[in-house]
Short mmCIF file of C-alpha atoms in Angstrom, two decimals:
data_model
loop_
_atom_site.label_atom_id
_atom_site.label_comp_id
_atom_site.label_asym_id
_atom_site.label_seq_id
_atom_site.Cartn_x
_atom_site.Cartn_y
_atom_site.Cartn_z
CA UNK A 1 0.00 0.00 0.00
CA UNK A 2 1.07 3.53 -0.77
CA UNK A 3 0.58 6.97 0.14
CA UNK A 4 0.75 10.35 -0.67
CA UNK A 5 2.74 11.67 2.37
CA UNK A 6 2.22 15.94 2.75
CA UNK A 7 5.17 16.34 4.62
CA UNK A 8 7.41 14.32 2.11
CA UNK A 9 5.47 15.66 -0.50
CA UNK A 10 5.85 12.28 -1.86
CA UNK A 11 4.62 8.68 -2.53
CA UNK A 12 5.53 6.19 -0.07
CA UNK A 13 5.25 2.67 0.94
CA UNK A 14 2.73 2.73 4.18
CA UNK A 15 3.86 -0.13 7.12
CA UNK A 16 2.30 0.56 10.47
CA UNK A 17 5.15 1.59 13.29
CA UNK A 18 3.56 -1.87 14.89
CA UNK A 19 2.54 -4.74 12.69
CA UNK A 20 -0.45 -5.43 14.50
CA UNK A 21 -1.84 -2.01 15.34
CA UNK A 22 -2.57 0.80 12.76
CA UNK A 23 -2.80 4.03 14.49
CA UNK A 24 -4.88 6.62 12.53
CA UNK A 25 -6.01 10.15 13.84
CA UNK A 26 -8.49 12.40 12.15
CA UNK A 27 -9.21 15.86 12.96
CA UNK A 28 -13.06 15.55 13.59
CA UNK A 29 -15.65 18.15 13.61
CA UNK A 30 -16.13 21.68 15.69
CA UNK A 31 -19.68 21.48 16.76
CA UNK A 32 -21.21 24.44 16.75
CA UNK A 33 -22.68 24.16 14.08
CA UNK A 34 -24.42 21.06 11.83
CA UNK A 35 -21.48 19.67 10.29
CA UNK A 36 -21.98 20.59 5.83
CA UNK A 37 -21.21 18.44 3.16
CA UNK A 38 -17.58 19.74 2.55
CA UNK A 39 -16.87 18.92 6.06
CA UNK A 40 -18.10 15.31 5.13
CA UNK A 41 -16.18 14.73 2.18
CA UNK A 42 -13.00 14.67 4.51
CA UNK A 43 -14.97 11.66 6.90
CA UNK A 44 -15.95 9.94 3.92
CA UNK A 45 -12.49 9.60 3.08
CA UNK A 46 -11.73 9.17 6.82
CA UNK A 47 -14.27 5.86 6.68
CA UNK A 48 -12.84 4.59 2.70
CA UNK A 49 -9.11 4.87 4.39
CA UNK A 50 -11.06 2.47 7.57
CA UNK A 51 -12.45 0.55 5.46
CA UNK A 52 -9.29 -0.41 3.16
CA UNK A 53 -7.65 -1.16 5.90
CA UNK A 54 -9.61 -3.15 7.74
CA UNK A 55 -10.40 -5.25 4.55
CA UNK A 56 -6.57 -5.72 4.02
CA UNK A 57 -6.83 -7.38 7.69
CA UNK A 58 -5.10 -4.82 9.92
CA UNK A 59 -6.08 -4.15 13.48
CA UNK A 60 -6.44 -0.19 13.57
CA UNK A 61 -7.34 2.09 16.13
CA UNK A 62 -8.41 5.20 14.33
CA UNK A 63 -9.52 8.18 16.49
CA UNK A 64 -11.81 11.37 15.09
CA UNK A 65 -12.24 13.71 17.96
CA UNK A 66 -14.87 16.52 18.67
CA UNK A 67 -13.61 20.04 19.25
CA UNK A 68 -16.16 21.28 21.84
CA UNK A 69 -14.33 23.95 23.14
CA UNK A 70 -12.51 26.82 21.57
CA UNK A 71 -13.91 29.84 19.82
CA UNK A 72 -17.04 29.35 17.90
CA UNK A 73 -18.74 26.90 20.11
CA UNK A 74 -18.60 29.58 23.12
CA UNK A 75 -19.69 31.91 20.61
CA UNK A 76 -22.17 30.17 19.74
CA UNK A 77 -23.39 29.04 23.23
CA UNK A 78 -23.47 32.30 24.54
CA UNK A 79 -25.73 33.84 21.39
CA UNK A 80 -28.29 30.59 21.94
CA UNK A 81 -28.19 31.12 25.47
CA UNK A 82 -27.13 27.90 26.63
CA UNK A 83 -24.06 26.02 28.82
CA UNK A 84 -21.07 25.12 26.35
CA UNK A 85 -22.20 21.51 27.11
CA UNK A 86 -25.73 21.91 26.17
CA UNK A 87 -25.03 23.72 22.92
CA UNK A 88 -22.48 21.05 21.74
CA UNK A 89 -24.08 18.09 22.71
CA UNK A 90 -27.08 19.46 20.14
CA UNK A 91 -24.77 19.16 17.13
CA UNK A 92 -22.60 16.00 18.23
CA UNK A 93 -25.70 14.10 17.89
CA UNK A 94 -26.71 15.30 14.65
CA UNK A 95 -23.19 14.78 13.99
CA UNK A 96 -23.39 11.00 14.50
CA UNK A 97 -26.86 10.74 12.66
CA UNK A 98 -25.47 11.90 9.92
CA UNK A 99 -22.44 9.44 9.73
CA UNK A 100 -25.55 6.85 10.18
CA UNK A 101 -27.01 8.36 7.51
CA UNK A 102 -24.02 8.29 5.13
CA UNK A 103 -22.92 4.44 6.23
CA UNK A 104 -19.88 5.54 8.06
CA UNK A 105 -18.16 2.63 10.45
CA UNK A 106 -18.03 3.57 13.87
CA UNK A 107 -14.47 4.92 14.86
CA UNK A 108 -12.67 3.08 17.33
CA UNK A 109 -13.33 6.40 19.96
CA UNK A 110 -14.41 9.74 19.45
CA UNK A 111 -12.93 11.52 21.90
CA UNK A 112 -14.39 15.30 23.07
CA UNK A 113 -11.62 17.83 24.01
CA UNK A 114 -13.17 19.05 27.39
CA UNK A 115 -12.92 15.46 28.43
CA UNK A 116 -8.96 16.32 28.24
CA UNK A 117 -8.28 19.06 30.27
CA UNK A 118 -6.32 17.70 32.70
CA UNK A 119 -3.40 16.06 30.75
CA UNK A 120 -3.98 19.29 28.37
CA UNK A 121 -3.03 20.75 31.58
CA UNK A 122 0.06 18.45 31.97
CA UNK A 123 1.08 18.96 28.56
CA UNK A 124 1.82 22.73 28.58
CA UNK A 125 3.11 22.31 31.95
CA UNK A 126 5.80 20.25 30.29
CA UNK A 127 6.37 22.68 27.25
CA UNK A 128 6.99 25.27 29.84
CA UNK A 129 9.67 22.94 31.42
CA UNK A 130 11.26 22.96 28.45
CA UNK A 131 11.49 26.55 27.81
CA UNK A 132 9.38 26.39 24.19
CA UNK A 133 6.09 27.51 26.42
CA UNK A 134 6.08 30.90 28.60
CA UNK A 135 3.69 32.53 30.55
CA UNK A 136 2.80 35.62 29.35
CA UNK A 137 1.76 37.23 32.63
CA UNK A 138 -2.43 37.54 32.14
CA UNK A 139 -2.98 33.70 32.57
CA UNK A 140 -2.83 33.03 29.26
CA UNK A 141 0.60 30.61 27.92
CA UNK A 142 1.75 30.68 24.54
CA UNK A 143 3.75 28.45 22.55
CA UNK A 144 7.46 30.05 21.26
CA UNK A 145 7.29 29.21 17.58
CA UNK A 146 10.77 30.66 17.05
CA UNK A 147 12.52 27.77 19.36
CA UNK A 148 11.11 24.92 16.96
CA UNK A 149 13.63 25.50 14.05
CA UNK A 150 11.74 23.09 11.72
CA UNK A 151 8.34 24.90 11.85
CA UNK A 152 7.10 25.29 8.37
CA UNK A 153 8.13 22.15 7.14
CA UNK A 154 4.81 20.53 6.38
CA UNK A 155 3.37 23.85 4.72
CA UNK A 156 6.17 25.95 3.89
CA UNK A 157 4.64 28.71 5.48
CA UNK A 158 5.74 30.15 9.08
CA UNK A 159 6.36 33.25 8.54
CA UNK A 160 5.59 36.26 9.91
CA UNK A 161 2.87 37.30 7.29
CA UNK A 162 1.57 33.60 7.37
CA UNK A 163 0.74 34.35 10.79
CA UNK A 164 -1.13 37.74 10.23
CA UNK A 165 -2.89 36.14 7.35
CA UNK A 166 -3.79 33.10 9.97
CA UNK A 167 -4.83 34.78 13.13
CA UNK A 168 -8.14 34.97 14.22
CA UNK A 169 -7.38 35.36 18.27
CA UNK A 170 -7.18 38.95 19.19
CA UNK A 171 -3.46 38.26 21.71
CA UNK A 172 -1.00 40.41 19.32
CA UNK A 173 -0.10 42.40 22.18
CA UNK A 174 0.63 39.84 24.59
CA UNK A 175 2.89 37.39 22.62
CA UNK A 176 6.75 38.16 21.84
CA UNK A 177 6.45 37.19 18.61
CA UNK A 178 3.37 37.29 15.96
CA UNK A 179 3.94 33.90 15.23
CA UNK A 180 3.39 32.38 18.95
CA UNK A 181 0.21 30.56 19.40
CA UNK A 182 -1.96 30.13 22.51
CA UNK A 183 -1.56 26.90 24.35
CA UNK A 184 -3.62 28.40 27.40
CA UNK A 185 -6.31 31.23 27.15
CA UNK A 186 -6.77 33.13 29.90
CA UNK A 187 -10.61 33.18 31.29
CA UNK A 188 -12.78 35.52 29.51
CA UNK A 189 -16.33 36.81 30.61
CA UNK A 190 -17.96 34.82 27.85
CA UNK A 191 -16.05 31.80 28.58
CA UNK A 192 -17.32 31.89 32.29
CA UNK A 193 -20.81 32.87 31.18
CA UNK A 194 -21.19 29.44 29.47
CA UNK A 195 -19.05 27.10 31.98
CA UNK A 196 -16.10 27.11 29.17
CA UNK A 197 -13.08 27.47 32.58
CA UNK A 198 -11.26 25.21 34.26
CA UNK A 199 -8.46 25.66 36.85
CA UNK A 200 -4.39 25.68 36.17
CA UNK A 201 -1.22 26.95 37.28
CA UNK A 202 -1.33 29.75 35.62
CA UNK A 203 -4.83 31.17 36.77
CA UNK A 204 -8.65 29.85 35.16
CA UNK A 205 -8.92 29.29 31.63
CA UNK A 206 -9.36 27.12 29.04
CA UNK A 207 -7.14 25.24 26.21
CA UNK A 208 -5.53 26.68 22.88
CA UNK A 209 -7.67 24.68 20.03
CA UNK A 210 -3.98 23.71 18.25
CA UNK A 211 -3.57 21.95 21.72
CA UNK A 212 -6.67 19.61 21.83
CA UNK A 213 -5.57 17.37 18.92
CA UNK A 214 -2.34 16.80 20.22
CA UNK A 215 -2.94 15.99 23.81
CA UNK A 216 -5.83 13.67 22.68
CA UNK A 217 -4.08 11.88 19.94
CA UNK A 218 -1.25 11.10 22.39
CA UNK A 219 -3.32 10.63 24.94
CA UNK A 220 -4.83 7.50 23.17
CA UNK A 221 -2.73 6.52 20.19
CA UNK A 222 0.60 7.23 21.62
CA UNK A 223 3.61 9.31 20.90
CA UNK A 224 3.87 9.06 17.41
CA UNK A 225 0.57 8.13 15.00
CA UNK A 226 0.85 5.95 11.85
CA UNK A 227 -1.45 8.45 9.56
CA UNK A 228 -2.88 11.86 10.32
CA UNK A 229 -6.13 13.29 8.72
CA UNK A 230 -7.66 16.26 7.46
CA UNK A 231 -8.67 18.82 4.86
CA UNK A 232 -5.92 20.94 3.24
CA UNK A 233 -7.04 23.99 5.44
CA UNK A 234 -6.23 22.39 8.27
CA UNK A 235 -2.49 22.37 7.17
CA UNK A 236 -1.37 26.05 8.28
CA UNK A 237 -1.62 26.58 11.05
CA UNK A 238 -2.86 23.91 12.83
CA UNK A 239 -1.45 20.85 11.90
CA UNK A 240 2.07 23.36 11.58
CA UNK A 241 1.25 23.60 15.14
CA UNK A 242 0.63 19.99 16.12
CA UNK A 243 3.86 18.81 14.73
CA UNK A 244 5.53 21.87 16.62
CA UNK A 245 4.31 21.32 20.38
CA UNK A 246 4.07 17.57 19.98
CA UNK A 247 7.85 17.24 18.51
CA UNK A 248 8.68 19.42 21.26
CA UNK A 249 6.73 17.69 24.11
CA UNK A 250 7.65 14.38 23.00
CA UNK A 251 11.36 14.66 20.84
CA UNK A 252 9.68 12.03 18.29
CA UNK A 253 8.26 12.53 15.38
CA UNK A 254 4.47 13.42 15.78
CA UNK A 255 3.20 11.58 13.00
CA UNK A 256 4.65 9.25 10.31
CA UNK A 257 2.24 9.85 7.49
CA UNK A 258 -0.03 13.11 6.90
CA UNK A 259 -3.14 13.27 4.46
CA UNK A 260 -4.81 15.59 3.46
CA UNK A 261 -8.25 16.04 1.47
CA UNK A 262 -9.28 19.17 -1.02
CA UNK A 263 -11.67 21.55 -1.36
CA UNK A 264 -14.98 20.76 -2.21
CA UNK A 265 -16.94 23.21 -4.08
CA UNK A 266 -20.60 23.95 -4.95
CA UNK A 267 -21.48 24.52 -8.89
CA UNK A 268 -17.27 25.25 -9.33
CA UNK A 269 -17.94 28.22 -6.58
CA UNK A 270 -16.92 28.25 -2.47
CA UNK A 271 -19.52 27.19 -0.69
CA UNK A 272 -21.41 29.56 1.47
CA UNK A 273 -24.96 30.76 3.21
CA UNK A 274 -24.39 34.05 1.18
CA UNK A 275 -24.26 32.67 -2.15
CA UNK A 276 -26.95 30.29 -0.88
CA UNK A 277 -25.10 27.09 -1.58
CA UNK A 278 -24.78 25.59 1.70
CA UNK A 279 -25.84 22.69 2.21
CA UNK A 280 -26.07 19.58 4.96
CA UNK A 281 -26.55 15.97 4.70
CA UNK A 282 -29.80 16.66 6.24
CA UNK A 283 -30.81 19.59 3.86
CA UNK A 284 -30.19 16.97 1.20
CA UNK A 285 -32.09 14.08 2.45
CA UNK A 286 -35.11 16.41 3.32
CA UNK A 287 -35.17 17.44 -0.34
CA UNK A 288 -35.39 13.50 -1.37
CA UNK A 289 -31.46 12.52 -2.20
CA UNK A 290 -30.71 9.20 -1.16
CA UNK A 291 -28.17 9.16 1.65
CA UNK A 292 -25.89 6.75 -0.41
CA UNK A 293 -25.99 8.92 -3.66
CA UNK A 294 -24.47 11.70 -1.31
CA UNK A 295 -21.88 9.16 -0.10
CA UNK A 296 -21.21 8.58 -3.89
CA UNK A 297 -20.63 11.89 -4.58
CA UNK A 298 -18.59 12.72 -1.87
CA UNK A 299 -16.12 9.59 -2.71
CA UNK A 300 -16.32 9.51 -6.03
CA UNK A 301 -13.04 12.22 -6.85
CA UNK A 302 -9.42 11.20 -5.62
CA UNK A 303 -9.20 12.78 -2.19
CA UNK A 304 -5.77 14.91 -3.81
CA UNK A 305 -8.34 16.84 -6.43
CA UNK A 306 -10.74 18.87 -5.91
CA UNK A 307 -14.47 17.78 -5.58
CA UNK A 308 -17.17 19.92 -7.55
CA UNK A 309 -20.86 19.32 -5.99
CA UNK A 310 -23.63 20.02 -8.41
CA UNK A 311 -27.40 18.80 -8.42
CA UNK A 312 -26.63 17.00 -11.72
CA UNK A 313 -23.67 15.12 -10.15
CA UNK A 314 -26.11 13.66 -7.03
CA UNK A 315 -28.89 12.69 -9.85
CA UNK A 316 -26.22 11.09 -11.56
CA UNK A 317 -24.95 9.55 -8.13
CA UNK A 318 -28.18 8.00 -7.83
CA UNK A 319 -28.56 6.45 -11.01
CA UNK A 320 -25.04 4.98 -10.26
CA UNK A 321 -26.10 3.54 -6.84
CA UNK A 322 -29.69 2.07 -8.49
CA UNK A 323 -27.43 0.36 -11.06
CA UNK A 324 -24.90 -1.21 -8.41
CA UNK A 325 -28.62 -2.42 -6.71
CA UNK A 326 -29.82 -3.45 -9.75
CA UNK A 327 -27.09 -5.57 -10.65
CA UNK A 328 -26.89 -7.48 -7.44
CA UNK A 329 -30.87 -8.04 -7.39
CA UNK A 330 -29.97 -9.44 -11.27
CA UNK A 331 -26.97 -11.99 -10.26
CA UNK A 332 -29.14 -12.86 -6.85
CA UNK A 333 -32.28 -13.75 -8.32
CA UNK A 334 -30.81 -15.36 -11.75
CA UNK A 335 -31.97 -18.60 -12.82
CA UNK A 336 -29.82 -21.37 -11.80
CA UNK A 337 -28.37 -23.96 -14.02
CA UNK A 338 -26.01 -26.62 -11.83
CA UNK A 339 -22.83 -27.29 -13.14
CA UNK A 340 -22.63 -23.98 -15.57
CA UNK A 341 -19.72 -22.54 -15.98
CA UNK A 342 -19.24 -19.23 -17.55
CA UNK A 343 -16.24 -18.28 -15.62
CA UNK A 344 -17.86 -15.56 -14.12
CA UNK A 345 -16.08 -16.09 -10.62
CA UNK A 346 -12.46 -16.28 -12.22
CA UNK A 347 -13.78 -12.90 -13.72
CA UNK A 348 -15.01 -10.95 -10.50
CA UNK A 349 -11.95 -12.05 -8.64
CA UNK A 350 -9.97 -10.40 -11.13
CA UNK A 351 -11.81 -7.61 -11.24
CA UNK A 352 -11.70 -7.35 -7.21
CA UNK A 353 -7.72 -7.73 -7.37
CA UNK A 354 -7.31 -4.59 -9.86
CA UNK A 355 -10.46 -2.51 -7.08
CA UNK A 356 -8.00 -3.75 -4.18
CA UNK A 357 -4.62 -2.73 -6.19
CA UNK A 358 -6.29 0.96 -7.26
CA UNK A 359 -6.96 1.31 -3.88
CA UNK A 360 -3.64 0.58 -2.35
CA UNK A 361 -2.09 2.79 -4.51
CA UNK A 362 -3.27 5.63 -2.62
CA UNK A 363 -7.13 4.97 -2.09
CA UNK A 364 -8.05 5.83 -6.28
CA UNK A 365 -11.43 5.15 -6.19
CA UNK A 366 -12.02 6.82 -9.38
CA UNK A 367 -9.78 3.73 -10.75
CA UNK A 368 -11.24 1.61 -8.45
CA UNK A 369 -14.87 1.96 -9.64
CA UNK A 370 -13.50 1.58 -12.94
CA UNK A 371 -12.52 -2.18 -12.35
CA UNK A 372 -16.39 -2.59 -10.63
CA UNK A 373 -17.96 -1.31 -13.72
CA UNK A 374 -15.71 -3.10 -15.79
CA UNK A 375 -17.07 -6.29 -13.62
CA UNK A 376 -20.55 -5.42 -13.83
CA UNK A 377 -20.56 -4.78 -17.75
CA UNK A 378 -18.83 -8.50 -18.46
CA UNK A 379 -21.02 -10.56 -16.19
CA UNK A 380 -24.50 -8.32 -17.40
CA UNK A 381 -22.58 -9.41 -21.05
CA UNK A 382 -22.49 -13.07 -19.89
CA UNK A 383 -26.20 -13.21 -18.36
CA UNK A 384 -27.66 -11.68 -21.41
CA UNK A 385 -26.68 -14.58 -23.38
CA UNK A 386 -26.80 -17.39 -20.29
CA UNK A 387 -30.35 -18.95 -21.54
CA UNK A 388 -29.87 -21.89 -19.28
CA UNK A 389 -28.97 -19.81 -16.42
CA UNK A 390 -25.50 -19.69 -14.36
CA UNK A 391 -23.82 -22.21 -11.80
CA UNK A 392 -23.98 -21.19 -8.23
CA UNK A 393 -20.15 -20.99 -8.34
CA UNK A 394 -20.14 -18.13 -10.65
CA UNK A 395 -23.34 -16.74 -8.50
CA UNK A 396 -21.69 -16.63 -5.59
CA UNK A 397 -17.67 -15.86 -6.98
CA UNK A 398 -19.51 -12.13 -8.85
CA UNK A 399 -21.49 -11.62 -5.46
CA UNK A 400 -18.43 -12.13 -3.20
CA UNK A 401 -16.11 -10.10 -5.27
CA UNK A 402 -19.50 -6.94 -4.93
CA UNK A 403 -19.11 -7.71 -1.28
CA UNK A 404 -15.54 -7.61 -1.19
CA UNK A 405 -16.01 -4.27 -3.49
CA UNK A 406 -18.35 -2.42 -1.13
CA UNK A 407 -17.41 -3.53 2.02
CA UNK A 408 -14.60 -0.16 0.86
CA UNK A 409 -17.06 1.46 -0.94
CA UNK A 410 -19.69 1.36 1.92
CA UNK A 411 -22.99 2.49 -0.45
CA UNK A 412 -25.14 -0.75 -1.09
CA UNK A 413 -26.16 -1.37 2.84
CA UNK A 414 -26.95 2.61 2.99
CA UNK A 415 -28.84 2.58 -0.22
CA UNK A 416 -30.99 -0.31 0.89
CA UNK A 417 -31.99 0.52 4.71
CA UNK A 418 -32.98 4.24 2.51
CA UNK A 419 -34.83 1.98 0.39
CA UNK A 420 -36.78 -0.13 3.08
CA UNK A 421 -40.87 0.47 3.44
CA UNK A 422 -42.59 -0.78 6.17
CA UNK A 423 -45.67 -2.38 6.02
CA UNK A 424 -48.03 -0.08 5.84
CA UNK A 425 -46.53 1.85 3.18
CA UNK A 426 -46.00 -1.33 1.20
CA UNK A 427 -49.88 -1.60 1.30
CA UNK A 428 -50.82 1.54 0.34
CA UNK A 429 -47.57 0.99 -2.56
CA UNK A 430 -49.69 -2.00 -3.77
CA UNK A 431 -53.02 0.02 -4.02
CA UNK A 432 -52.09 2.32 -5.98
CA UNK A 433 -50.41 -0.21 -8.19
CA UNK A 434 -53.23 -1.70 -8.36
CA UNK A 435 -55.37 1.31 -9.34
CA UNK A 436 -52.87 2.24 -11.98
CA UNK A 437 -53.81 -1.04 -13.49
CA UNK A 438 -57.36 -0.69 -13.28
CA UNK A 439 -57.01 2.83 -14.46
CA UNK A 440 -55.17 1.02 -17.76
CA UNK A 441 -57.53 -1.56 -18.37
CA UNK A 442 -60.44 1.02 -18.63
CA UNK A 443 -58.08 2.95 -20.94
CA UNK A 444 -58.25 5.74 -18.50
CA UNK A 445 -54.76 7.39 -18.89
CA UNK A 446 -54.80 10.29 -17.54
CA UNK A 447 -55.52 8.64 -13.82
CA UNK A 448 -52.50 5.96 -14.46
CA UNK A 449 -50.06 8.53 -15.57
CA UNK A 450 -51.25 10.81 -12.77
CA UNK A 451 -50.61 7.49 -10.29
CA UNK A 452 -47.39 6.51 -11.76
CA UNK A 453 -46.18 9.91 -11.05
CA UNK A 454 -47.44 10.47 -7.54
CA UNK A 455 -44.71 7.35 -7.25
CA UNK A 456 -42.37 8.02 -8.79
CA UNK A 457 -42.47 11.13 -6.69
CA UNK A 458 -41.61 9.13 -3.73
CA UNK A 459 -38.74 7.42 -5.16
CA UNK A 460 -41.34 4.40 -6.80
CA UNK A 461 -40.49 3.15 -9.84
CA UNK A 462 -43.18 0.67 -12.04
CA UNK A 463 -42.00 -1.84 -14.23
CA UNK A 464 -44.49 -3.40 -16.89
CA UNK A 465 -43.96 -6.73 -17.34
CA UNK A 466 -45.65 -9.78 -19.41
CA UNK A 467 -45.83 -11.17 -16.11
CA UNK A 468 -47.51 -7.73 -14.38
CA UNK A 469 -46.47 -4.61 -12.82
CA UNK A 470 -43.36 -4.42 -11.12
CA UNK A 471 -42.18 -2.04 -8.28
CA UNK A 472 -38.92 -1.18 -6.05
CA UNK A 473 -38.20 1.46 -4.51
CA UNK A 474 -35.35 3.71 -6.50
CA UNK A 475 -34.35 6.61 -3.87
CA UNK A 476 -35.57 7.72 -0.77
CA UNK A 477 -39.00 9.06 -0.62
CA UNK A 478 -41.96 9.50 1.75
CA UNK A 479 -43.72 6.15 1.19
#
């Protein structure tokens, strides 16, 4: 397996630092807010990356965290009126619905930074020790950028101008050198208005947010991590700033591989509430997109390029997913013929091998979806002129090497619990079926057209058969 290493700026062979643990850390949400769909292309490649390697049969202990305290989510407590814990709480669940939603695997711990104050704590104590922390006299502690002489080396920014550019903490005054970032912030009236303090040497306050992810990724993976995560903004400063205190703190490298995922953008434009192109996982579901057709989208670039959302590109998403459905009802439900041999399963498991190589050469799903369709095209080739029917070697050799396919992909099991009706709706599915035929047989059109479309509406589609009317449920819907 290889990877595209940001601080190497290179390809490189990926071995864990322990054969039997994989260590991965992802820099997980700030909730204050409902997480958008650019935040969740970075998971989705968080849970692909899980995936492939916990198909390739490693052990790995990957840890997204929740920033739950730093700037925005006090701001945001205080303007709603409620206790830091209260207001965060709000969008960590929706949070976690929405990785439901979207089929993600659970992480092996999602860890909230207010749940690691105390060795936060500890861990500036220790860069003071050191004499790359000082105190800068108001209860506040700042990091000394200047005494880490390879700062800049995963960006190649650090300087002085970098740091202007970068700051959004209004400290200038107090720090000896523009560059310094807070480790410890001083308690502020807002802070104690919404129960964002906690004690420490240097007076009441609260944590730096470059600090969280450090403490907490040592804290539970160890000194040094196999693969950090995150999206390319995250580079400068924070994860500049990770790699500074950690090295310090710990005189080991901080992490041994770093990734990190582009932009995505809406219609080729940032996305933002002012240009009105902001949207959530649940803004899409509530306007009828299948939660896997998002997932689709949101995997379906190389992690390296940039990602272009657009309407047409989730429509097209869902045909994709219907298809991949489709195809697996097709080979399922096939007739059998014992014995057949087509050579179907010698087929799929060399279509699976080129998925699984595309993949460890730097998760390339576009090139890995290649080989599926490329599998799906020869076997539908090989059923449509099977008139006896297929062996149940082949049957099961094309439906292992799907499983084997998605269990990366993570899209079929999404796309069929969006896809489920329950027994009710199923009735009331098969009435107006049912009408619609009636409606045919006394040639009355205009009430079968109007039925079919009240369907197809909710994600319904009708097949007409020799054999009768057909239905299954396409997208997610109402019914």
């Amino acid at each position: 397996m290889q990877l595209y290493d940001s601080l190497r700026r290179e390809l490189r062979a990926f071995q864990p630092l322990d054969p039997h643990r994989t260590t991965v850390y992802g820099c997980g949400p700030t909730v204050y807010d409902f997480a958008h769909i650019g935040n969740f292309r970075a998971f989705v490649v968080y849970d692909v990356l899980h995936r492939h390697l916990r198909a390739g049969g490693r052990r790995v202990d990957f840890v997204v965290n929740f920033t739950d305290v730093d700037d925005k989510t006090i701001d945001g407590a205080a303007e709603a009126g409620r206790s830091l814990t209260e207001h965060t709480e709000r969008f960590i669940g929706a949070f976690r619905e929405d990785c439901g939603r979207l089929g993600l695997l659970a992480f092996s711990q999602h860890p909230r930074a207010t749940g690691h104050i105390g060795p936060m704590v500890d861990f500036v104590e220790r860069l003071v020790e050191r004499g790359v922390a000082y105190h800068a006299g108001d209860g506040s502690v700042y990091y000394s950028v200047p005494s880490f002489g390879d700062y800049g080396k995963l960006s190649g920014k650090g300087g002085e101008d970098d740091a202007r550019r970068s700051r959004i903490e209004g400290d200038e005054y107090t720090k000896r050198d523009v560059r310094d970032f807070a480790l410890w912030k001083a308690a502020q009236p807002r802070d104690r208005e919404v129960g964002a303090v906690w004690d420490s040497p240097w007076g009441a306050g609260r944590p730096g947010w470059h600090l969280e992810c450090s403490v907490m990724a040592h804290a539970l993976l160890g000194e040094t991590v196999d693969i950090h995560l995150g999206g390319e903004d995250l580079m400068f400063p924070h994860h500049e700033n990770e790699i500074a205190q950690s090295e310090a703190a710990n005189c080991v490298p901080f992490a041994r591989f770093w990734l990190h995922v582009k932009h995505l953008k809406v219609d080729g434009r940032k996305m933002s509430k002012s240009l009105g192109n902001f949207y959530t996982v649940r803004d899409l579901v509530e306007r009828g997109y299948d939660p896997a057709a998002i997932r689709w989208v949101l995997l379906s670039a190389h992690y390296r390029n940039e990602l272009n959302f657009t309407f047409d590109g989730l429509d097209e998403a869902t045909d994709r997913v219907q298809r991949m459905l489709d195809f697996r009802r097709r080979v399922s439900e096939f007739p059998s013929a014992p014995g057949t041999d087509l050579g179907l399963a010698a087929g799929a498991r060399e279509r699976l091998g080129a998925f699984r190589a595309a993949m460890d050469l730097d998760l390339n799903v576009p090139r890995a979806v290649a080989a599926l369709w490329t599998m799906v095209k020869e076997v539908n080739a090989a059923l449509d002129g099977a008139r006896d029917g297929i062996g149940e070697a082949d049957r099961e050799g094309v439906l292992e090497a799907m499983r084997g396919m998605d269990a990366v992909l993570g899209v079929l099991d999404p796309a069929a619990a969006a896809r489920e009706v329950d027994d009710e709706a199923e009735d009331r599915i098969r009435r107006m079926v049912e009408a619609r035929n009636q409606a045919r047989a006394a040639r009355d059109f205009g009430t079968a057209d109007r039925l079919r479309a009240e369907l197809e509406a909710e994600g319904v589609r009708l097949e007409d058969t020799a054999s009768g009317t057909r239905w299954k449920r396409v997208r997610a819907g109402s019914a």
